[in-house]
Amino acid sequence: MADPTRLSDVERDALREVANIGAGHAATALSTMTDRRIMISVPQVSVRPIEDVAGILGPPEGVVVAIFMNMLGDLTGRTAVILPVGAARVLCDLLLRRAPGTTGDFGGMETSSLKETGNILTSAYLSALSDFMGMMLVPSVPSLVTDYAGAIVSTAHLDLSPQRDVVFCVDTSFRLEGATEPLQGEFLLFPDSAALGAIFDAIRIG
């Protein structure tokens, strides 16, 4: 396979269209859950070597929240929804219908809410990819980790086989009704080697 990190315009457009469809479905689900308008946009989709991913999450010493899920079905891999800790607190305030600035530590209710957000976002992205590829892709039960950005990526890499060294990165921007600034996050897909080949076959045909 040619260098998978070098996308043509057609390949990038195909991936971005899939991501936009998934983001739209996730926004609808979150809006229904919170009874508040939420828009999710996809500014950029890229494919990166895993060693470059930590750089897009902010400073290595910055604390982030990661919701990990396994991708199961016809293809396998791992996914992660990663949010800066400040953005995760704002989302918890919204999801739990609290006054802005209320959330501090992530207890049971906060963790459950963030896992559900990660589940909704991941399920929507995988559903869009499933429809595009004509394959069954389903997420596992989510797990949540709060750690430094550099450590999060290292943990994800260590949990995967050495062949899984390429990551699909989807910039994910949450716009909340009434908020002045969007919340920035990342959706990451760590495909195994078979999934990587299948995705590129699909976007080249598509």
mmCIF file with all atom_site columns, N, CA and C in Angstrom, residues 99-132:
data_model
loop_
_atom_site.group_PDB
_atom_site.id
_atom_site.type_symbol
_atom_site.label_atom_id
_atom_site.label_alt_id
_atom_site.label_comp_id
_atom_site.label_asym_id
_atom_site.label_entity_id
_atom_site.label_seq_id
_atom_site.pdbx_PDB_ins_code
_atom_site.Cartn_x
_atom_site.Cartn_y
_atom_site.Cartn_z
_atom_site.occupancy
_atom_site.B_iso_or_equiv
_atom_site.pdbx_formal_charge
_atom_site.auth_seq_id
_atom_site.auth_comp_id
_atom_site.auth_asym_id
_atom_site.auth_atom_id
_atom_site.pdbx_PDB_model_num
ATOM 1   N N  . ALA A 1 99  ? -25.632 24.511 36.219 1.00 0.00 ? 99  ALA A N  1
ATOM 2   C CA . ALA A 1 99  ? -25.172 25.858 35.906 1.00 0.00 ? 99  ALA A CA 1
ATOM 3   C C  . ALA A 1 99  ? -23.745 25.790 35.378 1.00 0.00 ? 99  ALA A C  1
ATOM 4   N N  . PRO A 1 100 ? -23.396 26.645 34.428 1.00 0.00 ? 100 PRO A N  1
ATOM 5   C CA . PRO A 1 100 ? -22.035 26.638 33.886 1.00 0.00 ? 100 PRO A CA 1
ATOM 6   C C  . PRO A 1 100 ? -20.987 26.789 34.986 1.00 0.00 ? 100 PRO A C  1
ATOM 7   N N  . GLY A 1 101 ? -19.923 25.989 34.893 1.00 0.00 ? 101 GLY A N  1
ATOM 8   C CA . GLY A 1 101 ? -18.843 26.058 35.860 1.00 0.00 ? 101 GLY A CA 1
ATOM 9   C C  . GLY A 1 101 ? -19.039 25.202 37.094 1.00 0.00 ? 101 GLY A C  1
ATOM 10  N N  . THR A 1 102 ? -20.106 24.391 37.107 1.00 0.00 ? 102 THR A N  1
ATOM 11  C CA . THR A 1 102 ? -20.398 23.581 38.295 1.00 0.00 ? 102 THR A CA 1
ATOM 12  C C  . THR A 1 102 ? -19.497 22.358 38.401 1.00 0.00 ? 102 THR A C  1
ATOM 13  N N  . THR A 1 103 ? -19.269 21.676 37.293 1.00 0.00 ? 103 THR A N  1
ATOM 14  C CA . THR A 1 103 ? -18.530 20.411 37.330 1.00 0.00 ? 103 THR A CA 1
ATOM 15  C C  . THR A 1 103 ? -17.075 20.627 37.713 1.00 0.00 ? 103 THR A C  1
ATOM 16  N N  . GLY A 1 104 ? -16.627 19.825 38.683 1.00 0.00 ? 104 GLY A N  1
ATOM 17  C CA . GLY A 1 104 ? -15.224 19.832 39.087 1.00 0.00 ? 104 GLY A CA 1
ATOM 18  C C  . GLY A 1 104 ? -14.601 18.488 38.783 1.00 0.00 ? 104 GLY A C  1
ATOM 19  N N  . ASP A 1 105 ? -14.571 17.618 39.781 1.00 0.00 ? 105 ASP A N  1
ATOM 20  C CA . ASP A 1 105 ? -14.051 16.274 39.576 1.00 0.00 ? 105 ASP A CA 1
ATOM 21  C C  . ASP A 1 105 ? -15.049 15.433 38.779 1.00 0.00 ? 105 ASP A C  1
ATOM 22  N N  . PHE A 1 106 ? -14.533 14.365 38.180 1.00 0.00 ? 106 PHE A N  1
ATOM 23  C CA . PHE A 1 106 ? -15.380 13.462 37.412 1.00 0.00 ? 106 PHE A CA 1
ATOM 24  C C  . PHE A 1 106 ? -15.739 12.259 38.284 1.00 0.00 ? 106 PHE A C  1
ATOM 25  N N  . GLY A 1 107 ? -16.913 12.350 38.897 1.00 0.00 ? 107 GLY A N  1
ATOM 26  C CA . GLY A 1 107 ? -17.429 11.241 39.683 1.00 0.00 ? 107 GLY A CA 1
ATOM 27  C C  . GLY A 1 107 ? -18.233 10.290 38.818 1.00 0.00 ? 107 GLY A C  1
ATOM 28  N N  . GLY A 1 108 ? -19.081 9.500  39.484 1.00 0.00 ? 108 GLY A N  1
ATOM 29  C CA . GLY A 1 108 ? -19.843 8.495  38.760 1.00 0.00 ? 108 GLY A CA 1
ATOM 30  C C  . GLY A 1 108 ? -20.789 9.080  37.727 1.00 0.00 ? 108 GLY A C  1
ATOM 31  N N  . MET A 1 109 ? -21.538 10.125 38.093 1.00 0.00 ? 109 MET A N  1
ATOM 32  C CA . MET A 1 109 ? -22.495 10.724 37.155 1.00 0.00 ? 109 MET A CA 1
ATOM 33  C C  . MET A 1 109 ? -21.780 11.372 35.970 1.00 0.00 ? 109 MET A C  1
ATOM 34  N N  . GLU A 1 110 ? -20.682 12.063 36.274 1.00 0.00 ? 110 GLU A N  1
ATOM 35  C CA . GLU A 1 110 ? -19.939 12.733 35.208 1.00 0.00 ? 110 GLU A CA 1
ATOM 36  C C  . GLU A 1 110 ? -19.329 11.712 34.250 1.00 0.00 ? 110 GLU A C  1
ATOM 37  N N  . THR A 1 111 ? -18.743 10.670 34.822 1.00 0.00 ? 111 THR A N  1
ATOM 38  C CA . THR A 1 111 ? -18.135 9.629  33.989 1.00 0.00 ? 111 THR A CA 1
ATOM 39  C C  . THR A 1 111 ? -19.174 8.959  33.107 1.00 0.00 ? 111 THR A C  1
ATOM 40  N N  . SER A 1 112 ? -20.324 8.658  33.675 1.00 0.00 ? 112 SER A N  1
ATOM 41  C CA . SER A 1 112 ? -21.392 8.025  32.910 1.00 0.00 ? 112 SER A CA 1
ATOM 42  C C  . SER A 1 112 ? -21.853 8.919  31.753 1.00 0.00 ? 112 SER A C  1
ATOM 43  N N  . SER A 1 113 ? -21.990 10.220 32.016 1.00 0.00 ? 113 SER A N  1
ATOM 44  C CA . SER A 1 113 ? -22.431 11.156 30.980 1.00 0.00 ? 113 SER A CA 1
ATOM 45  C C  . SER A 1 113 ? -21.412 11.257 29.846 1.00 0.00 ? 113 SER A C  1
ATOM 46  N N  . LEU A 1 114 ? -20.131 11.318 30.206 1.00 0.00 ? 114 LEU A N  1
ATOM 47  C CA . LEU A 1 114 ? -19.098 11.410 29.178 1.00 0.00 ? 114 LEU A CA 1
ATOM 48  C C  . LEU A 1 114 ? -18.994 10.116 28.382 1.00 0.00 ? 114 LEU A C  1
ATOM 49  N N  . LYS A 1 115 ? -19.144 8.983  29.043 1.00 0.00 ? 115 LYS A N  1
ATOM 50  C CA . LYS A 1 115 ? -19.142 7.707  28.322 1.00 0.00 ? 115 LYS A CA 1
ATOM 51  C C  . LYS A 1 115 ? -20.298 7.658  27.321 1.00 0.00 ? 115 LYS A C  1
ATOM 52  N N  . GLU A 1 116 ? -21.454 8.149  27.745 1.00 0.00 ? 116 GLU A N  1
ATOM 53  C CA . GLU A 1 116 ? -22.609 8.146  26.844 1.00 0.00 ? 116 GLU A CA 1
ATOM 54  C C  . GLU A 1 116 ? -22.366 9.059  25.657 1.00 0.00 ? 116 GLU A C  1
ATOM 55  N N  . THR A 1 117 ? -21.732 10.212 25.892 1.00 0.00 ? 117 THR A N  1
ATOM 56  C CA . THR A 1 117 ? -21.389 11.101 24.777 1.00 0.00 ? 117 THR A CA 1
ATOM 57  C C  . THR A 1 117 ? -20.428 10.414 23.820 1.00 0.00 ? 117 THR A C  1
ATOM 58  N N  . GLY A 1 118 ? -19.399 9.764  24.376 1.00 0.00 ? 118 GLY A N  1
ATOM 59  C CA . GLY A 1 118 ? -18.461 9.030  23.529 1.00 0.00 ? 118 GLY A CA 1
ATOM 60  C C  . GLY A 1 118 ? -19.130 7.912  22.762 1.00 0.00 ? 118 GLY A C  1
ATOM 61  N N  . ASN A 1 119 ? -20.067 7.242  23.417 1.00 0.00 ? 119 ASN A N  1
ATOM 62  C CA . ASN A 1 119 ? -20.799 6.159  22.756 1.00 0.00 ? 119 ASN A CA 1
ATOM 63  C C  . ASN A 1 119 ? -21.638 6.689  21.602 1.00 0.00 ? 119 ASN A C  1
ATOM 64  N N  . ILE A 1 120 ? -22.321 7.811  21.825 1.00 0.00 ? 120 ILE A N  1
ATOM 65  C CA . ILE A 1 120 ? -23.161 8.401  20.770 1.00 0.00 ? 120 ILE A CA 1
ATOM 66  C C  . ILE A 1 120 ? -22.296 8.827  19.590 1.00 0.00 ? 120 ILE A C  1
ATOM 67  N N  . LEU A 1 121 ? -21.196 9.518  19.869 1.00 0.00 ? 121 LEU A N  1
ATOM 68  C CA . LEU A 1 121 ? -20.344 10.023 18.795 1.00 0.00 ? 121 LEU A CA 1
ATOM 69  C C  . LEU A 1 121 ? -19.701 8.878  18.022 1.00 0.00 ? 121 LEU A C  1
ATOM 70  N N  . THR A 1 122 ? -19.150 7.906  18.741 1.00 0.00 ? 122 THR A N  1
ATOM 71  C CA . THR A 1 122 ? -18.500 6.780  18.080 1.00 0.00 ? 122 THR A CA 1
ATOM 72  C C  . THR A 1 122 ? -19.490 5.958  17.277 1.00 0.00 ? 122 THR A C  1
ATOM 73  N N  . SER A 1 123 ? -20.652 5.686  17.851 1.00 0.00 ? 123 SER A N  1
ATOM 74  C CA . SER A 1 123 ? -21.670 4.905  17.146 1.00 0.00 ? 123 SER A CA 1
ATOM 75  C C  . SER A 1 123 ? -22.100 5.603  15.859 1.00 0.00 ? 123 SER A C  1
ATOM 76  N N  . ALA A 1 124 ? -22.237 6.930  15.923 1.00 0.00 ? 124 ALA A N  1
ATOM 77  C CA . ALA A 1 124 ? -22.656 7.685  14.739 1.00 0.00 ? 124 ALA A CA 1
ATOM 78  C C  . ALA A 1 124 ? -21.577 7.653  13.646 1.00 0.00 ? 124 ALA A C  1
ATOM 79  N N  . TYR A 1 125 ? -20.319 7.843  14.037 1.00 0.00 ? 125 TYR A N  1
ATOM 80  C CA . TYR A 1 125 ? -19.241 7.792  13.048 1.00 0.00 ? 125 TYR A CA 1
ATOM 81  C C  . TYR A 1 125 ? -19.107 6.391  12.446 1.00 0.00 ? 125 TYR A C  1
ATOM 82  N N  . LEU A 1 126 ? -19.174 5.353  13.272 1.00 0.00 ? 126 LEU A N  1
ATOM 83  C CA . LEU A 1 126 ? -19.043 3.993  12.751 1.00 0.00 ? 126 LEU A CA 1
ATOM 84  C C  . LEU A 1 126 ? -20.247 3.606  11.899 1.00 0.00 ? 126 LEU A C  1
ATOM 85  N N  . SER A 1 127 ? -21.432 4.098  12.263 1.00 0.00 ? 127 SER A N  1
ATOM 86  C CA . SER A 1 127 ? -22.612 3.822  11.440 1.00 0.00 ? 127 SER A CA 1
ATOM 87  C C  . SER A 1 127 ? -22.472 4.437  10.048 1.00 0.00 ? 127 SER A C  1
ATOM 88  N N  . ALA A 1 128 ? -21.969 5.672  10.001 1.00 0.00 ? 128 ALA A N  1
ATOM 89  C CA . ALA A 1 128 ? -21.758 6.318  8.707  1.00 0.00 ? 128 ALA A CA 1
ATOM 90  C C  . ALA A 1 128 ? -20.711 5.568  7.893  1.00 0.00 ? 128 ALA A C  1
ATOM 91  N N  . LEU A 1 129 ? -19.644 5.114  8.545  1.00 0.00 ? 129 LEU A N  1
ATOM 92  C CA . LEU A 1 129 ? -18.608 4.349  7.851  1.00 0.00 ? 129 LEU A CA 1
ATOM 93  C C  . LEU A 1 129 ? -19.148 2.993  7.406  1.00 0.00 ? 129 LEU A C  1
ATOM 94  N N  . SER A 1 130 ? -19.986 2.380  8.240  1.00 0.00 ? 130 SER A N  1
ATOM 95  C CA . SER A 1 130 ? -20.620 1.107  7.871  1.00 0.00 ? 130 SER A CA 1
ATOM 96  C C  . SER A 1 130 ? -21.442 1.244  6.604  1.00 0.00 ? 130 SER A C  1
ATOM 97  N N  . ASP A 1 131 ? -22.265 2.293  6.553  1.00 0.00 ? 131 ASP A N  1
ATOM 98  C CA . ASP A 1 131 ? -23.113 2.511  5.385  1.00 0.00 ? 131 ASP A CA 1
ATOM 99  C C  . ASP A 1 131 ? -22.274 2.762  4.141  1.00 0.00 ? 131 ASP A C  1
ATOM 100 N N  . PHE A 1 132 ? -21.200 3.522  4.292  1.00 0.00 ? 132 PHE A N  1
ATOM 101 C CA . PHE A 1 132 ? -20.342 3.848  3.158  1.00 0.00 ? 132 PHE A CA 1
ATOM 102 C C  . PHE A 1 132 ? -19.643 2.605  2.615  1.00 0.00 ? 132 PHE A C  1
#
